[in-house]
mmCIF file of C-alpha atoms in Angstrom:
data_model
loop_
_atom_site.group_PDB
_atom_site.id
_atom_site.type_symbol
_atom_site.label_atom_id
_atom_site.label_comp_id
_atom_site.label_asym_id
_atom_site.label_seq_id
_atom_site.Cartn_x
_atom_site.Cartn_y
_atom_site.Cartn_z
ATOM 1 C CA UNK A 191 16.316 17.783 61.244
ATOM 2 C CA UNK A 192 18.250 18.094 58.050
ATOM 3 C CA UNK A 193 18.997 21.730 56.927
ATOM 4 C CA UNK A 194 17.087 23.451 54.322
ATOM 5 C CA UNK A 195 18.635 25.111 51.378
ATOM 6 C CA UNK A 196 18.117 28.563 52.868
ATOM 7 C CA UNK A 197 19.883 27.448 56.057
ATOM 8 C CA UNK A 198 22.819 26.041 54.141
ATOM 9 C CA UNK A 199 23.235 29.366 52.235
ATOM 10 C CA UNK A 200 22.893 31.447 55.452
ATOM 11 C CA UNK A 201 25.470 29.248 57.179
ATOM 12 C CA UNK A 202 27.818 29.478 54.345
ATOM 13 C CA UNK A 203 27.874 33.275 54.627
ATOM 14 C CA UNK A 204 29.137 32.914 58.359
ATOM 15 C CA UNK A 205 32.021 30.641 57.394
ATOM 16 C CA UNK A 206 35.452 32.174 57.838
ATOM 17 C CA UNK A 207 37.874 32.235 54.738
ATOM 18 C CA UNK A 208 40.053 29.286 54.089
ATOM 19 C CA UNK A 209 43.543 29.064 52.684
ATOM 20 C CA UNK A 210 43.129 25.463 51.172
ATOM 21 C CA UNK A 211 43.313 25.026 47.436
ATOM 22 C CA UNK A 212 39.787 25.189 46.008
ATOM 23 C CA UNK A 213 38.128 23.423 42.996
ATOM 24 C CA UNK A 214 35.025 24.331 41.091
ATOM 25 C CA UNK A 215 32.209 22.043 42.307
ATOM 26 C CA UNK A 216 28.746 21.585 40.769
ATOM 27 C CA UNK A 217 25.824 19.861 42.678
ATOM 28 C CA UNK A 218 22.897 18.299 40.819
ATOM 29 C CA UNK A 219 20.035 17.111 43.126
ATOM 30 C CA UNK A 220 20.773 19.317 46.136
ATOM 31 C CA UNK A 221 17.146 18.849 47.553
ATOM 32 C CA UNK A 222 15.895 16.163 49.814
ATOM 33 C CA UNK A 223 17.203 15.011 53.090
ATOM 34 C CA UNK A 224 20.507 13.756 51.667
ATOM 35 C CA UNK A 225 20.970 16.516 49.235
ATOM 36 C CA UNK A 226 20.577 19.161 51.905
ATOM 37 C CA UNK A 227 23.058 17.495 54.249
ATOM 38 C CA UNK A 228 25.806 16.992 51.464
ATOM 39 C CA UNK A 229 25.208 20.552 50.169
ATOM 40 C CA UNK A 230 25.546 21.857 53.685
ATOM 41 C CA UNK A 231 28.731 19.818 54.337
ATOM 42 C CA UNK A 232 30.459 20.641 51.021
ATOM 43 C CA UNK A 233 29.637 24.459 50.945
ATOM 44 C CA UNK A 234 30.605 24.843 54.513
ATOM 45 C CA UNK A 235 33.941 23.193 54.145
ATOM 46 C CA UNK A 236 35.415 26.070 52.173
ATOM 47 C CA UNK A 237 37.382 23.735 50.029
ATOM 48 C CA UNK A 238 35.125 24.117 47.000
ATOM 49 C CA UNK A 239 34.684 27.512 45.144
ATOM 50 C CA UNK A 240 32.673 28.386 43.399
ATOM 51 C CA UNK A 241 29.902 25.993 44.145
ATOM 52 C CA UNK A 242 27.279 25.851 41.394
ATOM 53 C CA UNK A 243 23.819 24.290 42.141
ATOM 54 C CA UNK A 244 21.487 23.346 39.268
ATOM 55 C CA UNK A 245 18.057 24.765 39.545
ATOM 56 C CA UNK A 246 14.679 24.678 37.467
ATOM 57 C CA UNK A 247 13.678 28.182 38.155
ATOM 58 C CA UNK A 248 15.462 31.464 39.320
ATOM 59 C CA UNK A 249 16.899 31.334 42.767
ATOM 60 C CA UNK A 250 18.438 34.454 44.265
ATOM 61 C CA UNK A 251 21.830 33.835 46.229
ATOM 62 C CA UNK A 252 23.926 36.783 47.394
ATOM 63 C CA UNK A 253 26.939 34.902 48.692
ATOM 64 C CA UNK A 254 30.569 34.951 47.562
ATOM 65 C CA UNK A 255 31.478 31.836 45.896
ATOM 66 C CA UNK A 256 27.948 30.430 45.455
ATOM 67 C CA UNK A 257 26.004 30.510 42.269
ATOM 68 C CA UNK A 258 23.090 28.694 40.585
ATOM 69 C CA UNK A 259 22.493 27.635 37.135
ATOM 70 C CA UNK A 260 18.838 27.625 35.805
ATOM 71 C CA UNK A 261 18.431 24.874 33.283
ATOM 72 C CA UNK A 262 14.848 25.145 32.874
ATOM 73 C CA UNK A 263 15.061 27.009 29.462
ATOM 74 C CA UNK A 264 17.315 24.289 27.927
ATOM 75 C CA UNK A 265 14.654 21.511 27.866
ATOM 76 C CA UNK A 266 13.400 18.562 29.877
ATOM 77 C CA UNK A 267 16.715 16.742 29.966
ATOM 78 C CA UNK A 268 20.431 17.194 29.824
ATOM 79 C CA UNK A 269 20.733 15.456 26.415
ATOM 80 C CA UNK A 270 20.001 18.692 24.760
ATOM 81 C CA UNK A 271 21.834 21.058 27.043
ATOM 82 C CA UNK A 272 24.562 23.286 25.665
ATOM 83 C CA UNK A 273 27.955 22.514 26.711
ATOM 84 C CA UNK A 274 29.531 25.025 29.078
ATOM 85 C CA UNK A 275 33.409 24.872 29.057
ATOM 86 C CA UNK A 276 35.080 25.011 32.367
ATOM 87 C CA UNK A 277 31.865 24.793 34.268
ATOM 88 C CA UNK A 278 33.282 22.766 37.200
ATOM 89 C CA UNK A 279 36.112 20.327 38.220
ATOM 90 C CA UNK A 280 34.098 18.107 40.320
ATOM 91 C CA UNK A 281 30.343 17.025 40.292
ATOM 92 C CA UNK A 282 28.034 15.417 42.668
ATOM 93 C CA UNK A 283 24.781 13.872 41.539
ATOM 94 C CA UNK A 284 21.965 12.982 43.845
ATOM 95 C CA UNK A 285 18.330 11.744 42.955
ATOM 96 C CA UNK A 286 16.202 12.433 45.980
ATOM 97 C CA UNK A 287 13.281 14.921 45.072
ATOM 98 C CA UNK A 288 12.871 18.145 47.150
ATOM 99 C CA UNK A 289 10.924 17.932 50.282
ATOM 100 C CA UNK A 290 7.444 19.222 49.678
ATOM 101 C CA UNK A 291 7.316 21.547 52.736
ATOM 102 C CA UNK A 292 10.706 23.229 51.978
ATOM 103 C CA UNK A 293 9.663 26.072 49.690
ATOM 104 C CA UNK A 294 13.163 26.892 48.353
ATOM 105 C CA UNK A 295 13.875 23.429 47.466
ATOM 106 C CA UNK A 296 11.230 23.418 44.870
ATOM 107 C CA UNK A 297 13.463 25.613 42.694
ATOM 108 C CA UNK A 298 16.143 22.974 42.616
ATOM 109 C CA UNK A 299 16.588 20.712 39.605
ATOM 110 C CA UNK A 300 16.894 16.958 40.402
ATOM 111 C CA UNK A 301 17.801 14.401 37.858
ATOM 112 C CA UNK A 302 16.044 11.046 37.294
ATOM 113 C CA UNK A 303 18.081 7.804 37.218
ATOM 114 C CA UNK A 304 17.219 7.534 33.521
ATOM 115 C CA UNK A 305 18.962 10.800 32.902
ATOM 116 C CA UNK A 306 22.204 9.794 34.454
ATOM 117 C CA UNK A 307 24.203 8.907 31.205
ATOM 118 C CA UNK A 308 23.107 12.053 29.456
ATOM 119 C CA UNK A 309 23.873 14.192 32.449
ATOM 120 C CA UNK A 310 27.148 12.540 32.850
ATOM 121 C CA UNK A 311 27.989 13.212 29.168
ATOM 122 C CA UNK A 312 27.078 16.827 29.672
ATOM 123 C CA UNK A 313 29.147 17.180 32.719
ATOM 124 C CA UNK A 314 32.237 15.554 31.098
ATOM 125 C CA UNK A 315 31.920 17.825 27.960
ATOM 126 C CA UNK A 316 31.663 20.848 30.309
ATOM 127 C CA UNK A 317 35.056 20.167 32.067
ATOM 128 C CA UNK A 318 34.069 17.880 34.800
ATOM 129 C CA UNK A 319 36.864 15.351 35.581
ATOM 130 C CA UNK A 320 35.645 13.905 38.916
ATOM 131 C CA UNK A 321 32.074 12.603 39.360
ATOM 132 C CA UNK A 322 30.304 11.233 42.428
ATOM 133 C CA UNK A 323 26.971 9.550 42.419
ATOM 134 C CA UNK A 324 25.064 9.157 45.679
ATOM 135 C CA UNK A 325 22.130 6.965 46.184
ATOM 136 C CA UNK A 326 19.329 7.967 48.500
ATOM 137 C CA UNK A 327 19.904 7.434 52.209
ATOM 138 C CA UNK A 328 16.610 5.817 52.860
ATOM 139 C CA UNK A 329 15.075 2.978 50.926
ATOM 140 C CA UNK A 330 11.614 4.516 51.029
ATOM 141 C CA UNK A 331 12.897 7.500 48.982
ATOM 142 C CA UNK A 332 14.315 5.323 46.133
ATOM 143 C CA UNK A 333 13.027 5.796 42.595
ATOM 144 C CA UNK A 334 12.103 2.461 40.921
ATOM 145 C CA UNK A 335 15.408 2.405 38.795
ATOM 146 C CA UNK A 336 17.334 2.596 42.045
ATOM 147 C CA UNK A 337 15.594 -0.147 43.847
ATOM 148 C CA UNK A 338 17.516 -2.534 41.422
ATOM 149 C CA UNK A 339 20.835 -0.981 42.384
ATOM 150 C CA UNK A 340 21.366 0.877 39.187
ATOM 151 C CA UNK A 341 24.019 -1.838 38.291
ATOM 152 C CA UNK A 342 23.026 -1.817 34.669
ATOM 153 C CA UNK A 343 24.064 -0.696 31.221
ATOM 154 C CA UNK A 344 23.616 2.929 32.022
ATOM 155 C CA UNK A 345 26.120 2.579 34.855
ATOM 156 C CA UNK A 346 28.564 0.845 32.543
ATOM 157 C CA UNK A 347 28.163 3.664 30.020
ATOM 158 C CA UNK A 348 28.931 6.298 32.744
ATOM 159 C CA UNK A 349 31.931 4.227 33.805
ATOM 160 C CA UNK A 350 33.403 4.396 30.324
ATOM 161 C CA UNK A 351 33.414 8.212 29.980
ATOM 162 C CA UNK A 352 36.934 8.731 30.879
ATOM 163 C CA UNK A 353 36.463 10.642 34.184
ATOM 164 C CA UNK A 354 39.668 10.740 36.066
ATOM 165 C CA UNK A 355 37.732 9.788 39.236
ATOM 166 C CA UNK A 356 34.309 8.092 39.381
ATOM 167 C CA UNK A 357 32.640 7.384 42.860
ATOM 168 C CA UNK A 358 29.448 5.339 43.346
ATOM 169 C CA UNK A 359 28.099 5.692 46.862
ATOM 170 C CA UNK A 360 25.684 2.821 47.463
ATOM 171 C CA UNK A 361 23.910 4.139 50.434
ATOM 172 C CA UNK A 362 20.505 2.471 50.128
ATOM 173 C CA UNK A 363 19.141 -0.746 51.732
ATOM 174 C CA UNK A 364 16.813 -3.186 49.989
ATOM 175 C CA UNK A 365 13.262 -2.302 51.091
ATOM 176 C CA UNK A 366 11.066 -5.000 52.592
ATOM 177 C CA UNK A 367 7.963 -5.349 50.408
ATOM 178 C CA UNK A 368 4.461 -5.700 51.746
ATOM 179 C CA UNK A 369 2.596 -6.238 48.524
ATOM 180 C CA UNK A 370 0.589 -9.394 48.290
ATOM 181 C CA UNK A 371 0.286 -9.931 52.041
ATOM 182 C CA UNK A 372 -3.180 -10.708 53.653
ATOM 183 C CA UNK A 373 -4.545 -8.191 56.258
ATOM 184 C CA UNK A 374 -3.413 -10.421 59.164
ATOM 185 C CA UNK A 375 0.134 -10.649 57.601
ATOM 186 C CA UNK A 376 0.119 -6.836 57.149
ATOM 187 C CA UNK A 377 -0.803 -6.451 60.802
ATOM 188 C CA UNK A 378 1.967 -8.746 61.916
ATOM 189 C CA UNK A 379 4.584 -7.036 59.883
ATOM 190 C CA UNK A 380 3.518 -3.734 61.331
ATOM 191 C CA UNK A 381 3.800 -5.022 64.792
ATOM 192 C CA UNK A 382 7.212 -6.538 64.202
ATOM 193 C CA UNK A 383 8.219 -3.322 62.680
ATOM 194 C CA UNK A 384 8.032 -1.698 66.123
ATOM 195 C CA UNK A 385 11.167 -3.542 67.119
ATOM 196 C CA UNK A 386 13.233 -1.810 64.452
ATOM 197 C CA UNK A 387 13.950 0.854 67.100
ATOM 198 C CA UNK A 388 15.510 -1.797 69.374
ATOM 199 C CA UNK A 389 18.320 -3.000 67.013
ATOM 200 C CA UNK A 390 21.911 -2.470 68.008
ATOM 201 C CA UNK A 391 23.450 0.871 67.142
ATOM 202 C CA UNK A 392 25.918 -0.625 64.512
ATOM 203 C CA UNK A 393 22.748 -2.052 62.637
ATOM 204 C CA UNK A 394 20.744 1.140 62.517
ATOM 205 C CA UNK A 395 20.491 3.069 59.271
ATOM 206 C CA UNK A 396 22.942 5.732 58.720
ATOM 207 C CA UNK A 397 21.836 9.318 59.117
ATOM 208 C CA UNK A 398 22.126 11.769 56.155
ATOM 209 C CA UNK A 399 24.717 13.787 57.969
ATOM 210 C CA UNK A 400 26.880 10.629 58.472
ATOM 211 C CA UNK A 401 26.635 10.011 54.725
ATOM 212 C CA UNK A 402 27.465 13.526 53.972
ATOM 213 C CA UNK A 403 30.644 13.339 56.055
ATOM 214 C CA UNK A 404 31.791 10.288 54.223
ATOM 215 C CA UNK A 405 30.942 11.816 50.876
ATOM 216 C CA UNK A 406 33.101 14.922 51.646
ATOM 217 C CA UNK A 407 36.023 12.621 52.573
ATOM 218 C CA UNK A 408 35.660 10.590 49.553
ATOM 219 C CA UNK A 409 35.659 13.496 47.288
ATOM 220 C CA UNK A 410 38.784 14.832 48.736
ATOM 221 C CA UNK A 411 40.795 11.551 48.958
ATOM 222 C CA UNK A 412 39.475 9.457 45.817
ATOM 223 C CA UNK A 413 42.424 8.242 43.584
ATOM 224 C CA UNK A 414 42.092 7.921 39.920
ATOM 225 C CA UNK A 415 39.711 5.201 38.610
ATOM 226 C CA UNK A 416 36.197 3.913 39.279
ATOM 227 C CA UNK A 417 35.489 3.163 42.974
ATOM 228 C CA UNK A 418 32.303 1.775 44.547
ATOM 229 C CA UNK A 419 31.648 2.446 48.139
ATOM 230 C CA UNK A 420 29.350 -0.408 49.134
ATOM 231 C CA UNK A 421 26.833 0.005 52.068
ATOM 232 C CA UNK A 422 29.327 -1.936 54.251
ATOM 233 C CA UNK A 423 32.158 0.270 53.612
ATOM 234 C CA UNK A 424 29.904 3.364 54.032
ATOM 235 C CA UNK A 425 28.943 2.197 57.390
ATOM 236 C CA UNK A 426 32.328 1.540 58.567
ATOM 237 C CA UNK A 427 33.531 4.824 57.372
ATOM 238 C CA UNK A 428 30.559 6.602 58.950
ATOM 239 C CA UNK A 429 30.838 5.033 62.346
ATOM 240 C CA UNK A 430 34.731 5.535 62.626
ATOM 241 C CA UNK A 431 37.414 7.728 61.205
ATOM 242 C CA UNK A 432 36.025 8.288 57.641
ATOM 243 C CA UNK A 433 39.389 9.482 56.301
ATOM 244 C CA UNK A 434 41.299 6.607 57.740
ATOM 245 C CA UNK A 435 38.819 3.923 56.612
ATOM 246 C CA UNK A 436 38.930 5.311 52.941
ATOM 247 C CA UNK A 437 42.711 5.504 52.875
ATOM 248 C CA UNK A 438 43.009 2.025 54.081
ATOM 249 C CA UNK A 439 40.396 0.748 51.596
ATOM 250 C CA UNK A 440 42.220 2.603 48.635
ATOM 251 C CA UNK A 441 45.693 1.559 49.828
ATOM 252 C CA UNK A 442 46.685 5.141 50.373
ATOM 253 C CA UNK A 443 49.262 6.850 52.657
ATOM 254 C CA UNK A 444 48.407 9.178 55.507
ATOM 255 C CA UNK A 445 48.873 12.264 53.185
ATOM 256 C CA UNK A 446 46.119 14.053 51.279
ATOM 257 C CA UNK A 447 46.695 14.858 47.724
ATOM 258 C CA UNK A 448 47.501 18.597 47.663
ATOM 259 C CA UNK A 449 44.975 19.376 44.949
ATOM 260 C CA UNK A 450 42.119 18.166 47.373
ATOM 261 C CA UNK A 451 42.915 20.607 50.223
ATOM 262 C CA UNK A 452 43.927 19.740 53.817
ATOM 263 C CA UNK A 453 41.425 18.076 56.067
ATOM 264 C CA UNK A 454 41.296 18.665 59.797
ATOM 265 C CA UNK A 455 43.710 16.570 61.577
ATOM 266 C CA UNK A 456 45.708 15.589 58.451
ATOM 267 C CA UNK A 457 49.489 16.360 58.316
ATOM 268 C CA UNK A 458 50.546 18.788 55.687
ATOM 269 C CA UNK A 459 51.584 17.384 52.478
ATOM 270 C CA UNK A 460 55.184 17.799 51.512
#
């Protein structure tokens, strides 16, 4: 079961202090299955401080290094939001809506795919220089715009915004549509769907926790430029050594850039 926001914040309060260099992190879309897992992973790592989570109503957080930013009073979309200098160094954007039975998640602000260009412009103007955009981990949770891969003019616009590092994590698989089928065909599709639990392990959908681990490694290791982590690369990284897989994919050495902090098992930088 994926952690709720309340569990994330409670666990963060029990984390020991870290001596790794820290960067300011902002999370937009911290709700949902993937958002909860990614938020839990990034807050618990101790690398990022402070961590700012966008909300649409007040949310009390009494933890050192953790804060919220209520954007409800600024309007419906980020196009009209005021610029906040030095807000964050790194930002993570996710699109899954909050889960209906997680009460605290209802206070979180989640962007729509159509708001991505405006949100990216606001983040860049507010000091963010590294941006990661994560797709939902389950095809059934995809907004309509994401079902087409988001590879459109909006994506190109974001890529031209002069972020030092821009990550696209394409985690979703193409859904199989059942529209237009006759009742017997729908019954057959349902019966065949039973066998999805008998597929080999390397073909099963990735869990949100696995994707969060890869996202954490990617944020720390990503070199300058625009990088797309396709589903195949994400699967390989999630089922193996994420750090090593990403270093190989990006042609990097075994050393982690000092401004990212040191990950467990990584030799110290010189």
